[in-house]
Structures are given as structure tokens and as C-alpha cells.
Short mmCIF file of C-alpha atoms and ligand atoms in Angstrom, two decimals:
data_model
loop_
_atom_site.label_atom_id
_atom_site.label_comp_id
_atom_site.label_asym_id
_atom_site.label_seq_id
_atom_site.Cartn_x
_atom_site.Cartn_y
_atom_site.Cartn_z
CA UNK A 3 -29.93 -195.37 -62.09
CA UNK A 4 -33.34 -197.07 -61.13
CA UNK A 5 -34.94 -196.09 -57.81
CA UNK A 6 -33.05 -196.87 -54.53
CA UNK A 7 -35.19 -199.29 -52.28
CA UNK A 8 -35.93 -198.17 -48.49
CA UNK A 9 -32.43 -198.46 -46.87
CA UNK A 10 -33.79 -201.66 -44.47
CA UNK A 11 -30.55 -201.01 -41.66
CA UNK A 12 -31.98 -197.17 -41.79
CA UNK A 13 -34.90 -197.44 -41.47
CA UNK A 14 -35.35 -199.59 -38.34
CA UNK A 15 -33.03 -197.31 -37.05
CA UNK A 16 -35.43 -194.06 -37.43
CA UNK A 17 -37.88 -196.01 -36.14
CA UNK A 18 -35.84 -197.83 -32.30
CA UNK A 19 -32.73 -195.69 -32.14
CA UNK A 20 -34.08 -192.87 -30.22
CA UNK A 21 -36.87 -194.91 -28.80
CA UNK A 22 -34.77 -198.41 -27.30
CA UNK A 23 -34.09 -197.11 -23.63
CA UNK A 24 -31.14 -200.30 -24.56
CA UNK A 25 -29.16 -199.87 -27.71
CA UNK A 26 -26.98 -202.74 -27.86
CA UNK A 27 -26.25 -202.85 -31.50
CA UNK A 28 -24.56 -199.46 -31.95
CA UNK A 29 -21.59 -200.22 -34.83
CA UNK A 30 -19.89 -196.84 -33.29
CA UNK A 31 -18.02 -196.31 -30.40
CA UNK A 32 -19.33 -193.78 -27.43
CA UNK A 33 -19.13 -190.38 -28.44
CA UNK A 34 -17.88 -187.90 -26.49
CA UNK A 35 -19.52 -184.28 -25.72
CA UNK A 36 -18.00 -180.95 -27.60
CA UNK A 37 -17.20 -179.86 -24.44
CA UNK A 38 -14.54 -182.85 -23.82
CA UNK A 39 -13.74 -182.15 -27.67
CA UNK A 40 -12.43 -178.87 -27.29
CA UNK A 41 -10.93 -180.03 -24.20
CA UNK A 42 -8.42 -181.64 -26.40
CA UNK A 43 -7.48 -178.27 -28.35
CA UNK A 44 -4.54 -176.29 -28.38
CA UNK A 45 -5.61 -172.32 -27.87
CA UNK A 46 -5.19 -171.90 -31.39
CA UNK A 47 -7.30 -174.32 -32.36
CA UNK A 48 -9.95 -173.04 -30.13
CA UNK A 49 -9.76 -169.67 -31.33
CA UNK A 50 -10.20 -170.97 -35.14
CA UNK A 51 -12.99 -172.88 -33.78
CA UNK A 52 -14.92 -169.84 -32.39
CA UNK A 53 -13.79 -167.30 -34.64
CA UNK A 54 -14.06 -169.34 -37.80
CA UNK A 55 -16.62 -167.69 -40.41
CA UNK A 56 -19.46 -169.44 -41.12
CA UNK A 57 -19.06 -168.94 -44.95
CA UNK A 58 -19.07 -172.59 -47.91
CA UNK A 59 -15.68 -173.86 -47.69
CA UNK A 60 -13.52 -175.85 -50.23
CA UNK A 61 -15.36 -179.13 -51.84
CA UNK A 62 -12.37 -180.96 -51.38
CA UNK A 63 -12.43 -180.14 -47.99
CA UNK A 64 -10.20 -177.55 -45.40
CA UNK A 65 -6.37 -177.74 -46.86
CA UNK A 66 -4.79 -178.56 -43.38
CA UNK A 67 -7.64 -180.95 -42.66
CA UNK A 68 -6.56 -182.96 -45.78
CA UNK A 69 -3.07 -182.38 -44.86
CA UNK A 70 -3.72 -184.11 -41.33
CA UNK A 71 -5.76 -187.08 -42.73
CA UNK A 72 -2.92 -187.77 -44.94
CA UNK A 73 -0.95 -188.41 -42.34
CA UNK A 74 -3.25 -191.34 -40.99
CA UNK A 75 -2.06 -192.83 -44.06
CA UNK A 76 1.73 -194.49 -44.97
CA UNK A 77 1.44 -193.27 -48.60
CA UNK A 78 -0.80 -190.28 -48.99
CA UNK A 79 -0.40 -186.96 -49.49
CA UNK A 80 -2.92 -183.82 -48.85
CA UNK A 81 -3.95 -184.54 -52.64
CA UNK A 82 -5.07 -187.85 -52.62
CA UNK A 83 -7.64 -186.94 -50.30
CA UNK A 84 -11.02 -185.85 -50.80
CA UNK A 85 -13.51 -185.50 -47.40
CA UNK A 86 -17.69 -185.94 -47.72
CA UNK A 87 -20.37 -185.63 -45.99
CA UNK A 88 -20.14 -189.06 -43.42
CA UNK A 89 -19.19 -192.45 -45.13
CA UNK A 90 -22.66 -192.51 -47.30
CA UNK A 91 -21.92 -189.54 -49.63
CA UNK A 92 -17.95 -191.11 -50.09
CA UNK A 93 -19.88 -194.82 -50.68
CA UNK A 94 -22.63 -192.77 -53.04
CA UNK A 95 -19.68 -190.54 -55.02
CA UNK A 96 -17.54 -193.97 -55.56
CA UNK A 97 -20.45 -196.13 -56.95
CA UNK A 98 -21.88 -193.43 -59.39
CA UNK A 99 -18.32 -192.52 -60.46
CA UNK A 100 -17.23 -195.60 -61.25
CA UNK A 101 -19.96 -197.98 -62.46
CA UNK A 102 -22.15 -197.12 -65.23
CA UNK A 103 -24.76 -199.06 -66.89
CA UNK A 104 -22.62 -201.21 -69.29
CA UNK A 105 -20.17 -202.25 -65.42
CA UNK A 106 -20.51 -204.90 -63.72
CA UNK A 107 -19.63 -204.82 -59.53
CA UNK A 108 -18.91 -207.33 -56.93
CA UNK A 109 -19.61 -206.93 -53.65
CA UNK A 110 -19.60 -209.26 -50.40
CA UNK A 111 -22.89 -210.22 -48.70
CA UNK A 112 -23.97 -209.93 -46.03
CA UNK A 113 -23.36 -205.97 -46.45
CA UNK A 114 -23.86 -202.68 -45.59
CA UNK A 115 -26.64 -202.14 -47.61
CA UNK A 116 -25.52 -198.82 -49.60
CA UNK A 117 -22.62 -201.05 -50.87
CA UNK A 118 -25.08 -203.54 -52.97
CA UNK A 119 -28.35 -201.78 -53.43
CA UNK A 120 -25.89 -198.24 -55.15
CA UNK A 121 -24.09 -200.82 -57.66
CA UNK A 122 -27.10 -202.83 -58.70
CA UNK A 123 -29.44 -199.61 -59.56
CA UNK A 124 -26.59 -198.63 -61.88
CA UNK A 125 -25.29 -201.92 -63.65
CA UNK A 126 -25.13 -205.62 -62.78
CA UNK A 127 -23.63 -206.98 -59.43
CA UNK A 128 -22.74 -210.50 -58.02
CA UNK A 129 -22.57 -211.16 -54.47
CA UNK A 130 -19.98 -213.35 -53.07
CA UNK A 131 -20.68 -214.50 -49.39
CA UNK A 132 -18.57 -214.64 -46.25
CA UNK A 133 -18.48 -217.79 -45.19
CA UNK A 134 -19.61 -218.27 -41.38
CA UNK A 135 -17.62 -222.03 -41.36
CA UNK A 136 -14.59 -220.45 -42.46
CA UNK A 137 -14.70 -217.35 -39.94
CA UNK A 138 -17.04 -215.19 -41.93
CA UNK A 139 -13.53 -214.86 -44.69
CA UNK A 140 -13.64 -214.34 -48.06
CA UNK A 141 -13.23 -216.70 -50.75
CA UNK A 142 -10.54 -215.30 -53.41
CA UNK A 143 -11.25 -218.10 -55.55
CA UNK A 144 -15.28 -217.25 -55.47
CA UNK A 145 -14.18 -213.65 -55.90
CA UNK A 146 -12.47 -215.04 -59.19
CA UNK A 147 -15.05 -216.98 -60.62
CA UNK A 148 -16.94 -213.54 -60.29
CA UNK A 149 -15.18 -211.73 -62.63
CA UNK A 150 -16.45 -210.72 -65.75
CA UNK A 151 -14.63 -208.88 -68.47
CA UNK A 152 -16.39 -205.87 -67.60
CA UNK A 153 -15.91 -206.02 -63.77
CA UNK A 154 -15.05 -202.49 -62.74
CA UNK A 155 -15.23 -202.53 -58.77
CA UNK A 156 -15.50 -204.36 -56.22
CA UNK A 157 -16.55 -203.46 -52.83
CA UNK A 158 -15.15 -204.69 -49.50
CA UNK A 159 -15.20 -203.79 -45.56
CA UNK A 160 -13.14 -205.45 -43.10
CA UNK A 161 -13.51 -205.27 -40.12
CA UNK A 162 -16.99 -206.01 -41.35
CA UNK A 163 -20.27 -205.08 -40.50
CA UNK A 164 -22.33 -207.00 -39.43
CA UNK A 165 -19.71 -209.76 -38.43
CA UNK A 166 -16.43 -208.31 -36.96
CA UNK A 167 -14.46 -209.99 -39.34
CA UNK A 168 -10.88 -208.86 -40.79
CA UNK A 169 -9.56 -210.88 -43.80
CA UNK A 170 -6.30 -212.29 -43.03
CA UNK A 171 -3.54 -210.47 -44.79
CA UNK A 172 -2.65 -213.37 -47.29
CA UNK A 173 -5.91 -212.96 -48.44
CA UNK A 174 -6.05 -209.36 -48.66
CA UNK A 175 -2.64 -209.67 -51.06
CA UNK A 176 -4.69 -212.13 -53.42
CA UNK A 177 -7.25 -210.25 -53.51
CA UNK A 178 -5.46 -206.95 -54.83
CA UNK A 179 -3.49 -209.08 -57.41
CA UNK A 180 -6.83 -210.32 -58.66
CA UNK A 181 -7.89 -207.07 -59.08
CA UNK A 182 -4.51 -205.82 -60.65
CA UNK A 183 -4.67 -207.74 -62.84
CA UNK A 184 -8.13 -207.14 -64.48
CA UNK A 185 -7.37 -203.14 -63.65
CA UNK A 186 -10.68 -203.75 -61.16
CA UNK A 187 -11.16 -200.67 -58.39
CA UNK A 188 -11.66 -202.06 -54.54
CA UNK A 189 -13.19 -199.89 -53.08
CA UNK A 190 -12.31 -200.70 -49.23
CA UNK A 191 -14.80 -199.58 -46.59
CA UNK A 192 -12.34 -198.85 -43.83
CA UNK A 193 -14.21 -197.23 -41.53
CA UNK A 194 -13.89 -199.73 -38.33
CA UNK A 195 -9.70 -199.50 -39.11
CA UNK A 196 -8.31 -198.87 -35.59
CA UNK A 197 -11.54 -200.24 -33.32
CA UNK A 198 -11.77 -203.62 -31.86
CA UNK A 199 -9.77 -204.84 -28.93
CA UNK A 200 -6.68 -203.08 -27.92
CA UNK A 201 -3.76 -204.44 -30.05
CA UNK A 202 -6.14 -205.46 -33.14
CA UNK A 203 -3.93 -206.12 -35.64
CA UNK A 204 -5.55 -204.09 -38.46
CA UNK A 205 -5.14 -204.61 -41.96
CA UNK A 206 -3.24 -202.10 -44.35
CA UNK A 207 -5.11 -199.06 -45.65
CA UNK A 208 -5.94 -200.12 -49.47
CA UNK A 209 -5.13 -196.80 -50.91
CA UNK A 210 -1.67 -197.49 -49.97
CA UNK A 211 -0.68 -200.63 -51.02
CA UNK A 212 -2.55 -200.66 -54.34
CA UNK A 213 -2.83 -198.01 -57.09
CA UNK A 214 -6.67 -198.77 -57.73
CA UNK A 215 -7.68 -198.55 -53.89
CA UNK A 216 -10.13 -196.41 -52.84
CA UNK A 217 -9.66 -195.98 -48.92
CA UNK A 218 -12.93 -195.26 -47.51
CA UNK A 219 -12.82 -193.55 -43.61
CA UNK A 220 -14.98 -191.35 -41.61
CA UNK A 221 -15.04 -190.22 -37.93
CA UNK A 222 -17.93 -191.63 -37.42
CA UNK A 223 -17.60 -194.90 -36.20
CA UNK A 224 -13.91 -195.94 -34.82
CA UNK A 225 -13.15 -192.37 -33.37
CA UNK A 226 -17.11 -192.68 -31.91
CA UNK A 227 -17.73 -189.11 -33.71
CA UNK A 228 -20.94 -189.44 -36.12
CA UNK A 229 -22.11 -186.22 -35.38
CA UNK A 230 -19.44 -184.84 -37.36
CA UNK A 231 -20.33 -186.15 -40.54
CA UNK A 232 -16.93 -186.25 -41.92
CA UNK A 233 -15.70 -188.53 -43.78
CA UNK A 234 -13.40 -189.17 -47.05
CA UNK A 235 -11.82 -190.84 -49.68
CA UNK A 236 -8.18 -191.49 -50.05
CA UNK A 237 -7.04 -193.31 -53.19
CA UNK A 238 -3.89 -192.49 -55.62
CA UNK A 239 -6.31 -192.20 -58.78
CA UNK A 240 -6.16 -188.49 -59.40
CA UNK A 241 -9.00 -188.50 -62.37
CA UNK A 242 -11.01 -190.78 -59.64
CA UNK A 243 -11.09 -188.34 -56.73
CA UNK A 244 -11.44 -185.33 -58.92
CA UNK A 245 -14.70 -187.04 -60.67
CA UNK A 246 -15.49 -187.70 -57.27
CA UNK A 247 -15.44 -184.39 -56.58
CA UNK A 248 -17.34 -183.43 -59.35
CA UNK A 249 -20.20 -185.53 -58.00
CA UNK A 250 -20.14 -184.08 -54.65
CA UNK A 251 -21.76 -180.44 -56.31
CA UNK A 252 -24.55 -182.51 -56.52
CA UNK A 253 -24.49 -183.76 -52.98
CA UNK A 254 -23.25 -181.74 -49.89
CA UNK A 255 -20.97 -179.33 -52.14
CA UNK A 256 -18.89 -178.65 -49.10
CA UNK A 257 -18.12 -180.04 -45.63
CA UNK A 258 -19.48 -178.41 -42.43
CA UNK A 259 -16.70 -175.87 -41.60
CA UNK A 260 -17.32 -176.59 -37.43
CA UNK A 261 -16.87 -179.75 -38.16
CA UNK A 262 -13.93 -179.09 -40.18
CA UNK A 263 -12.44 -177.72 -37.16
CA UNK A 264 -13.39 -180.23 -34.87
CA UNK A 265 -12.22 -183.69 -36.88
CA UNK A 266 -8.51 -181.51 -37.17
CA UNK A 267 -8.98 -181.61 -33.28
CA UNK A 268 -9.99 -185.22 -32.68
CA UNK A 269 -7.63 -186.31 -35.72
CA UNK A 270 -4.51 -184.36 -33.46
CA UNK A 271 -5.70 -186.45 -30.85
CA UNK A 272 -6.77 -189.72 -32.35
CA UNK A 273 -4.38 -192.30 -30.54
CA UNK A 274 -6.15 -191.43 -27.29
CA UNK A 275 -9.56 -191.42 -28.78
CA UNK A 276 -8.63 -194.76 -29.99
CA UNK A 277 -7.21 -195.82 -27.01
CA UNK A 278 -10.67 -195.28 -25.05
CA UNK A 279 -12.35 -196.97 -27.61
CA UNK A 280 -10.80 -200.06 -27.85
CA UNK A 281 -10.89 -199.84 -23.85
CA UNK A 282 -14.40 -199.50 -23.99
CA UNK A 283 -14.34 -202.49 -26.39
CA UNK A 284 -11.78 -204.52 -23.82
CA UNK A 285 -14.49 -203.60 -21.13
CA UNK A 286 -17.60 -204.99 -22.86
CA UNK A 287 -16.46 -207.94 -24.57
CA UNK A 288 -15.76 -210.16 -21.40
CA UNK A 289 -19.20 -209.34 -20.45
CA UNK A 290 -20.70 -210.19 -23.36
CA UNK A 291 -19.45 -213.41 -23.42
CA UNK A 292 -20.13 -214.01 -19.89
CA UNK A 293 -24.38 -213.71 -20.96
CA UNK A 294 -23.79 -215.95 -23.72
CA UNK A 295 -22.23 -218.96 -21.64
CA UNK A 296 -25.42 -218.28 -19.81
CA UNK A 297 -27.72 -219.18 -22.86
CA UNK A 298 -25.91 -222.15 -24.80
CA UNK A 299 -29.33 -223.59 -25.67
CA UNK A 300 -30.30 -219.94 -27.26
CA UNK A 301 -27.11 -218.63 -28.68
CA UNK A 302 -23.67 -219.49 -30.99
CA UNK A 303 -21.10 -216.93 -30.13
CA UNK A 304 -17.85 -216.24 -31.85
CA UNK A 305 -15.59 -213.77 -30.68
CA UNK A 306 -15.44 -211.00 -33.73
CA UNK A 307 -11.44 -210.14 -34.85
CA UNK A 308 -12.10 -206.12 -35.10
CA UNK A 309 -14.77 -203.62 -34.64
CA UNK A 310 -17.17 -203.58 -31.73
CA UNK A 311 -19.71 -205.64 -33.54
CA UNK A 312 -20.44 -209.59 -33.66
CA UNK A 313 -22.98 -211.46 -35.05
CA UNK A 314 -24.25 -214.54 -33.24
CA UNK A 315 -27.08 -216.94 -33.89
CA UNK A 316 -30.21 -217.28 -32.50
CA UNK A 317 -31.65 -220.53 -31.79
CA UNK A 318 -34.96 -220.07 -30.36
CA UNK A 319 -37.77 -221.81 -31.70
CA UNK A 320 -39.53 -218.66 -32.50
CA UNK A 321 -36.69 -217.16 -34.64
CA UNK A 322 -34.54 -213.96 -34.57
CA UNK A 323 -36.82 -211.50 -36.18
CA UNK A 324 -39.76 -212.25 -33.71
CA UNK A 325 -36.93 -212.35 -30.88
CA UNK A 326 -35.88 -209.03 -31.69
CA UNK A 327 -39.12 -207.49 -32.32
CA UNK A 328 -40.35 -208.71 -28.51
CA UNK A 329 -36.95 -207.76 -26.78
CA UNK A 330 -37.48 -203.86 -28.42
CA UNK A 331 -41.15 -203.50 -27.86
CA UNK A 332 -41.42 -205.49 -24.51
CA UNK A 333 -38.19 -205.06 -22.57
CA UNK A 334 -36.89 -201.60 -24.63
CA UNK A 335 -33.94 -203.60 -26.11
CA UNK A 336 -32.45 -202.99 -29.54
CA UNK A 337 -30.47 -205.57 -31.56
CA UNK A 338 -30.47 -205.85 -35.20
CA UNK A 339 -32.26 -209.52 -36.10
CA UNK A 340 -30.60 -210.72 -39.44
CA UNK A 341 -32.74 -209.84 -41.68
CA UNK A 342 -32.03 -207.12 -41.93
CA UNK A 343 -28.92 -208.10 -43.58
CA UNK A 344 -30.66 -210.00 -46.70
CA UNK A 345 -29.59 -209.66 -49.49
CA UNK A 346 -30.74 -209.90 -53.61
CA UNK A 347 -27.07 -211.19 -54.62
CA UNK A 348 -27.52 -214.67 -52.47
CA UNK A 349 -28.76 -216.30 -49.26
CA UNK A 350 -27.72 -215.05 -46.52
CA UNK A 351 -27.98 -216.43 -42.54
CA UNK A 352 -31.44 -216.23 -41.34
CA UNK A 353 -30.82 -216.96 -37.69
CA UNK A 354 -28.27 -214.25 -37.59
CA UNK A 355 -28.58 -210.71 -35.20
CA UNK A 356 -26.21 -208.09 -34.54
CA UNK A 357 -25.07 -206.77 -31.03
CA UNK A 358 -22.91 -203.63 -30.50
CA UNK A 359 -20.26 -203.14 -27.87
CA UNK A 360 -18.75 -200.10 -28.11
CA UNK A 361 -20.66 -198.05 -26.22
CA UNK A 362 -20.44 -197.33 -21.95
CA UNK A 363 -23.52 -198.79 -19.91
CA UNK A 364 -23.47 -202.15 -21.05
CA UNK A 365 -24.76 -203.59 -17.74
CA UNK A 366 -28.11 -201.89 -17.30
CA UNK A 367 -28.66 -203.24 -21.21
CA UNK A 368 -27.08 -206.70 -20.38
CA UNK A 369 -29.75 -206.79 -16.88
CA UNK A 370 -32.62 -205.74 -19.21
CA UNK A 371 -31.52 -208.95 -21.26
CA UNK A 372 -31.15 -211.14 -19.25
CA UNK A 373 -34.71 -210.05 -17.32
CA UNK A 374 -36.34 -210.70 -20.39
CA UNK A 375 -35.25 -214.05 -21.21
CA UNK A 376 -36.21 -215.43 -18.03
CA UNK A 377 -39.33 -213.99 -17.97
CA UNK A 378 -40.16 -216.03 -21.08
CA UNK A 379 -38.53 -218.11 -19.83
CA UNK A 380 -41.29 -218.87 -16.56
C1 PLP B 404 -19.98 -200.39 -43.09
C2 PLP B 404 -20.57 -199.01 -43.03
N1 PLP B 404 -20.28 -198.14 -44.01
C3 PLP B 404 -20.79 -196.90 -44.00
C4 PLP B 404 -21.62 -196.46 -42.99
C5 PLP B 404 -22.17 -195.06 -43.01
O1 PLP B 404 -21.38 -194.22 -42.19
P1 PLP B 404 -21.74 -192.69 -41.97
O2 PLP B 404 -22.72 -192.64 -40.86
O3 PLP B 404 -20.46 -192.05 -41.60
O4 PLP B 404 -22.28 -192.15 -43.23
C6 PLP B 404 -21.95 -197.33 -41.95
C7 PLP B 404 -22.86 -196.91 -40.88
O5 PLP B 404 -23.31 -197.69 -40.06
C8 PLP B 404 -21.40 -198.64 -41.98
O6 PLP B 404 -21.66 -199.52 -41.00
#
């Protein structure tokens, strides 16, 4: 593998995310406190919680943990599931695992950069862009004209970040016969499954409607619980996950066992948590696109299908980068400007930035916005 460049989404993140008194571009949903955690637990599940020893647990992860993710799936069973450290280590495992230097990878751009810049340090990689005059969707017939005889995976996440998108279904099913029938992986990012407005009609889970699927998910982002860091991989492919496995000694070895504890909680209880979420999302949306009928001259907006994310244009003379950059450091607002996004596999929208809504105390953020662009505007 050659040497991983600096992580671009990451890294502007260490530097605002703490610092923005404003972050409006959050992809996860509003936490919630421990406290109002173990609100949610049954007495037994408290006691585990405080009493539990402190000790490595299992690599795979907790037994009953796996047992209870299963059940988030149609198909799955406790053994077709192995949990990691976050999303990251599952994206890192599946890429080094199943690409080596002779593969060859395709992955959609714009992306989450982990899921282009991990393929193309092992092996080659096309990109094949979502298309923003088609509803940010996916070409199968690009995806096609992709594949080489050496195509081993190929790497999707819908609802995507950074536009909101979910593939229709028809295209999902073309998509997975494509890929059956070269014997290529998809590995499906699936972590925004479940968030978007209430009644999102979500797509399928990939490890359970095809044998190849790896079914990426993590409590981060949906379920608004990053500080977990627990994630996993579901997927049928038995010499897959316990490769996978394999790889994860040489990451985290082992889960966090409070945390452990704590996802069995939220995952007991993860209709309601779900339920909040997409009311938070109901909540902000409206509001959102209240500001932008504001602005036509400055912004195109496009309601997103899934996800608290969207990704309108900019259409200031100055451009979205030096937009963003003045909002953040004058005004304490945070978006992501496009750029951020670009990619080696292809051109992708310059004019582009990406707003979060997931989180409570939109309006104070909204104000700030609004403040700002009349001041430049005077
Ligand atoms: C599409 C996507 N995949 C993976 C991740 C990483 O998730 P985690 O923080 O759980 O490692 C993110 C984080 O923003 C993401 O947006």
C-alpha cells in the first residue's frame, strides 16, 4: 500500500469542529447524553453496565451484541456479523481484505474520502460520478463500462454523503446483477440507513439480498451515537468476515466493552432513537428551505431523499471555498465548501458545499447565516 494522503473531510474537521460556535454540516444526528442512555436500560442492563470488567473482549465483538445487530437485519444471523472500531476501521478491514495490488475497484465520486483514497493506495480504481442532472443517481451502464476483468469491489453509500441521495431500487437490482455476474464484492456504506425524513423509504440492507454484500453500519451517524465507536460489518461471506477479522489484530483488536454495553442499549431501543432523529430531521428541513427561498440569486437547493445532509450550490461571484472560509472565520459558521469533496478518479462539482441538519439549534446557526450575508451584503 503507498502512503495515505491527509484525509481532506478530517482534517478541516480537527481544525472548525470544536472551534465553529455554528456547525451546520454535522452528517450525524444529535447525540444524546449517557445519562438519557442509561435512561433507556432495563435494571439488568444497568447492572452489566456498571459491574462489567474492564478486561479485552472478543474481536468479533460481545456474543449478544452480535446477536442483537443481527436482528436489524432480514437475513443475518449472530455469525455474519463482525463489529469495529466506528465505520473507518470496517471501511479500512474491507479495502485491505479484499483488494490487493493486481485488483482493480470502483467507487462513486464524489465520496467519502476513505472509500477512494484506501482502494487506490492498494491497486487501480475508476470513479464513476453521480450525476447532479439526474438527481445525484448512479449510472449502471457507466458502472458497466467500468468493469475490468479484474474488478474485485466496488464501493457504494446511499443515502450518500455529501448529497442525500438514495438510488432508486431498480437501480440498486441492476447494480447487484452486474456485480453477480462478474463475482464483484459491493461493499455498501449503509451507515445513514434509517435517517432522513420520517417515512424515508430506505433501501434494502446489501448483505441481505446479495451473497457478495458487505453491509457496512455503525452507531455513529443515524442513531446520532459517534462517541461509541461501534460499528460493523454484516455480509454472508464467511472467509470475508473472518479475514476481516484477522485484520482487525492489527487495528483496534477488540471493541470498547462500555460501549459494548451501551450500543446493546441504544440497539434495544433504536426505533425511538430513530424516531427523534428523523423528527429532528422533519424539524430542520422546512427551515432550511425557508433561508434558501431567501437567497435564489446565491443558492440551488434540492431537497436530499435520505440522511440529514444536502448539497446545494453556491453561486456567488467569489466562489464556495472563499464563502466558506469567511462564514467560519468571520461569523463562526461551519459548512463544508466542495472541495473538499474532489476527487483523483474525475471532476467533480466545484460550486458544491455541504450543510447538516440533524442536529437541535438550527435557528441560532440559521440567524448567524443569514446576519452574515447581509452584512456583505451592505
Ligand atoms: C459515508 C461515511 N462513511 C464512514 C464514516 C466514518 O464513520 P465513523 O465515524 O463511524 O468511523 C463517515 C463519517 O462521516 C461517513 O460520512
Amino acid at each position: 500500500m503507498t502512503t495515505l494522503p491527509d484525509f481532506r473531510l478530517e482534517t478541516h474537521f480537527s481544525k472548525w469542529e470544536f472551534k465553529a460556535k455554528y456547525h451546520m454540516t454535522a452528517s450525524d444526528a444529535e447525540s444524546i447524553s449517557l445519562r438519557d442512555l442509561l435512561a433507556m436500560a432495563t435494571p439488568d442492563q444497568r447492572e452489566a453496565f456498571e459491574g462489567m470488567w474492564l478486561g479485552y473482549t472478543e474481536t468479533w465483538g460481545a456474543p449478544d451484541l452480535r446477536e442483537t445487530i443481527a436482528t436489524t437485519y432480514a437475513e443475518q444471523s449472530a455469525a455474519n456479523i463482525l463489529c469495529f472500531a466506528g465505520a473507518s476501521e470496517g471501511i479500512f478491514a474491507a479495502n485491505t481484505v479484499l483488494l490487493d495490488k493486481d485488483s482493480h475497484a470502483i467507487v462513486v465520486t464524489p465520496n467519502y474520502q476513505s472509500h477512494e483514497t484506501l482502494p487506490v493506495a492498494i491497486c487501480e480504481a475508476t470513479g464513476v460520478p453521480l450525476d447532479p442532472e439526474d438527481g445525484w443517481s448512479l449510472d449502471i451502464d457507466r458502472v458497466a463500462a467500468a468493469i475490468r476483468p479484474n474488478t474485485r469491489l466496488m464501493t457504494i453509500n446511499f443515502p450518500h454523503n455529501p448529497t442525500g441521495t438514495i438510488l432508486p431500487s431498480d437501480r440498486y437490482e441492476a447494480l447487484i446483477a452486474l456485480c453477480r455476474k462478474h463475482g464483484i464484492y459491493i461493499l455498501h456504506d449503509e451507515i445513514f440507513n434509517g435517517l432522513g425524513q420520517t417515512a424515508t423509504q430506505h433501501l434494502p440492507f446489501i448483505a441481505d439480498v446479495y451473497e457478495r454484500g458487505l453491509s457496512l453500519n455503525v452507531m455513529s451517524k443515524s442513531y446520532g451515537l459517534p462517541g461509541l465507536r461501534i460499528g460493523w460489518i454484516a455480509c454472508q461471506d464467511a472467509d470475508v468476515l473472518s479475514k476481516m477479522e484477522r485484520m482487525k489484530h492489527y487495528l483496534s483488536i477488540c471493541n470498547s466493552g462500555p460501549s459494548e454495553r451501551l450500543t446493546r442499549i441504544a440497539l434495544d431501543n433504536r426505533q425511538a432513537l430513530l424516531a427523534r432523529n428523523c423528527a429532528i430531521v422533519d424539524e430542520n428541513l422546512p427551515k432550511w428551505e425557508a433561508f434558501f427561498s431567501r437567497y435564489p440569486d446565491l443558492f440551488d437547493w434540492r431537497r436530499p431523499d435520505g440522511s440529514c445532509m444536502a448539497f446545494p450550490r453556491y453561486k456567488g461571484p467569489e466562489g464556495v471555498e472563499e464563502f466558506c472560509r469567511r462564514l467560519v472565520e468571520e461569523s463562526g459558521v461551519l459548512l463544508l465548501p466542495g472541495t473538499i469533496y474532489k476527487s483523483d478518479l474525475g471532476p467533480t462539482p466545484p460550486d458544491r458545499f455541504r450543510l447538516g441538519f440533524g442536529r437541535t439549534g438550527l435557528d441560532a446557526g440559521l440567524a448567524a447565516l443569514d446576519a452574515h450575508i447581509m452584512r456583505n451584503r451592505a
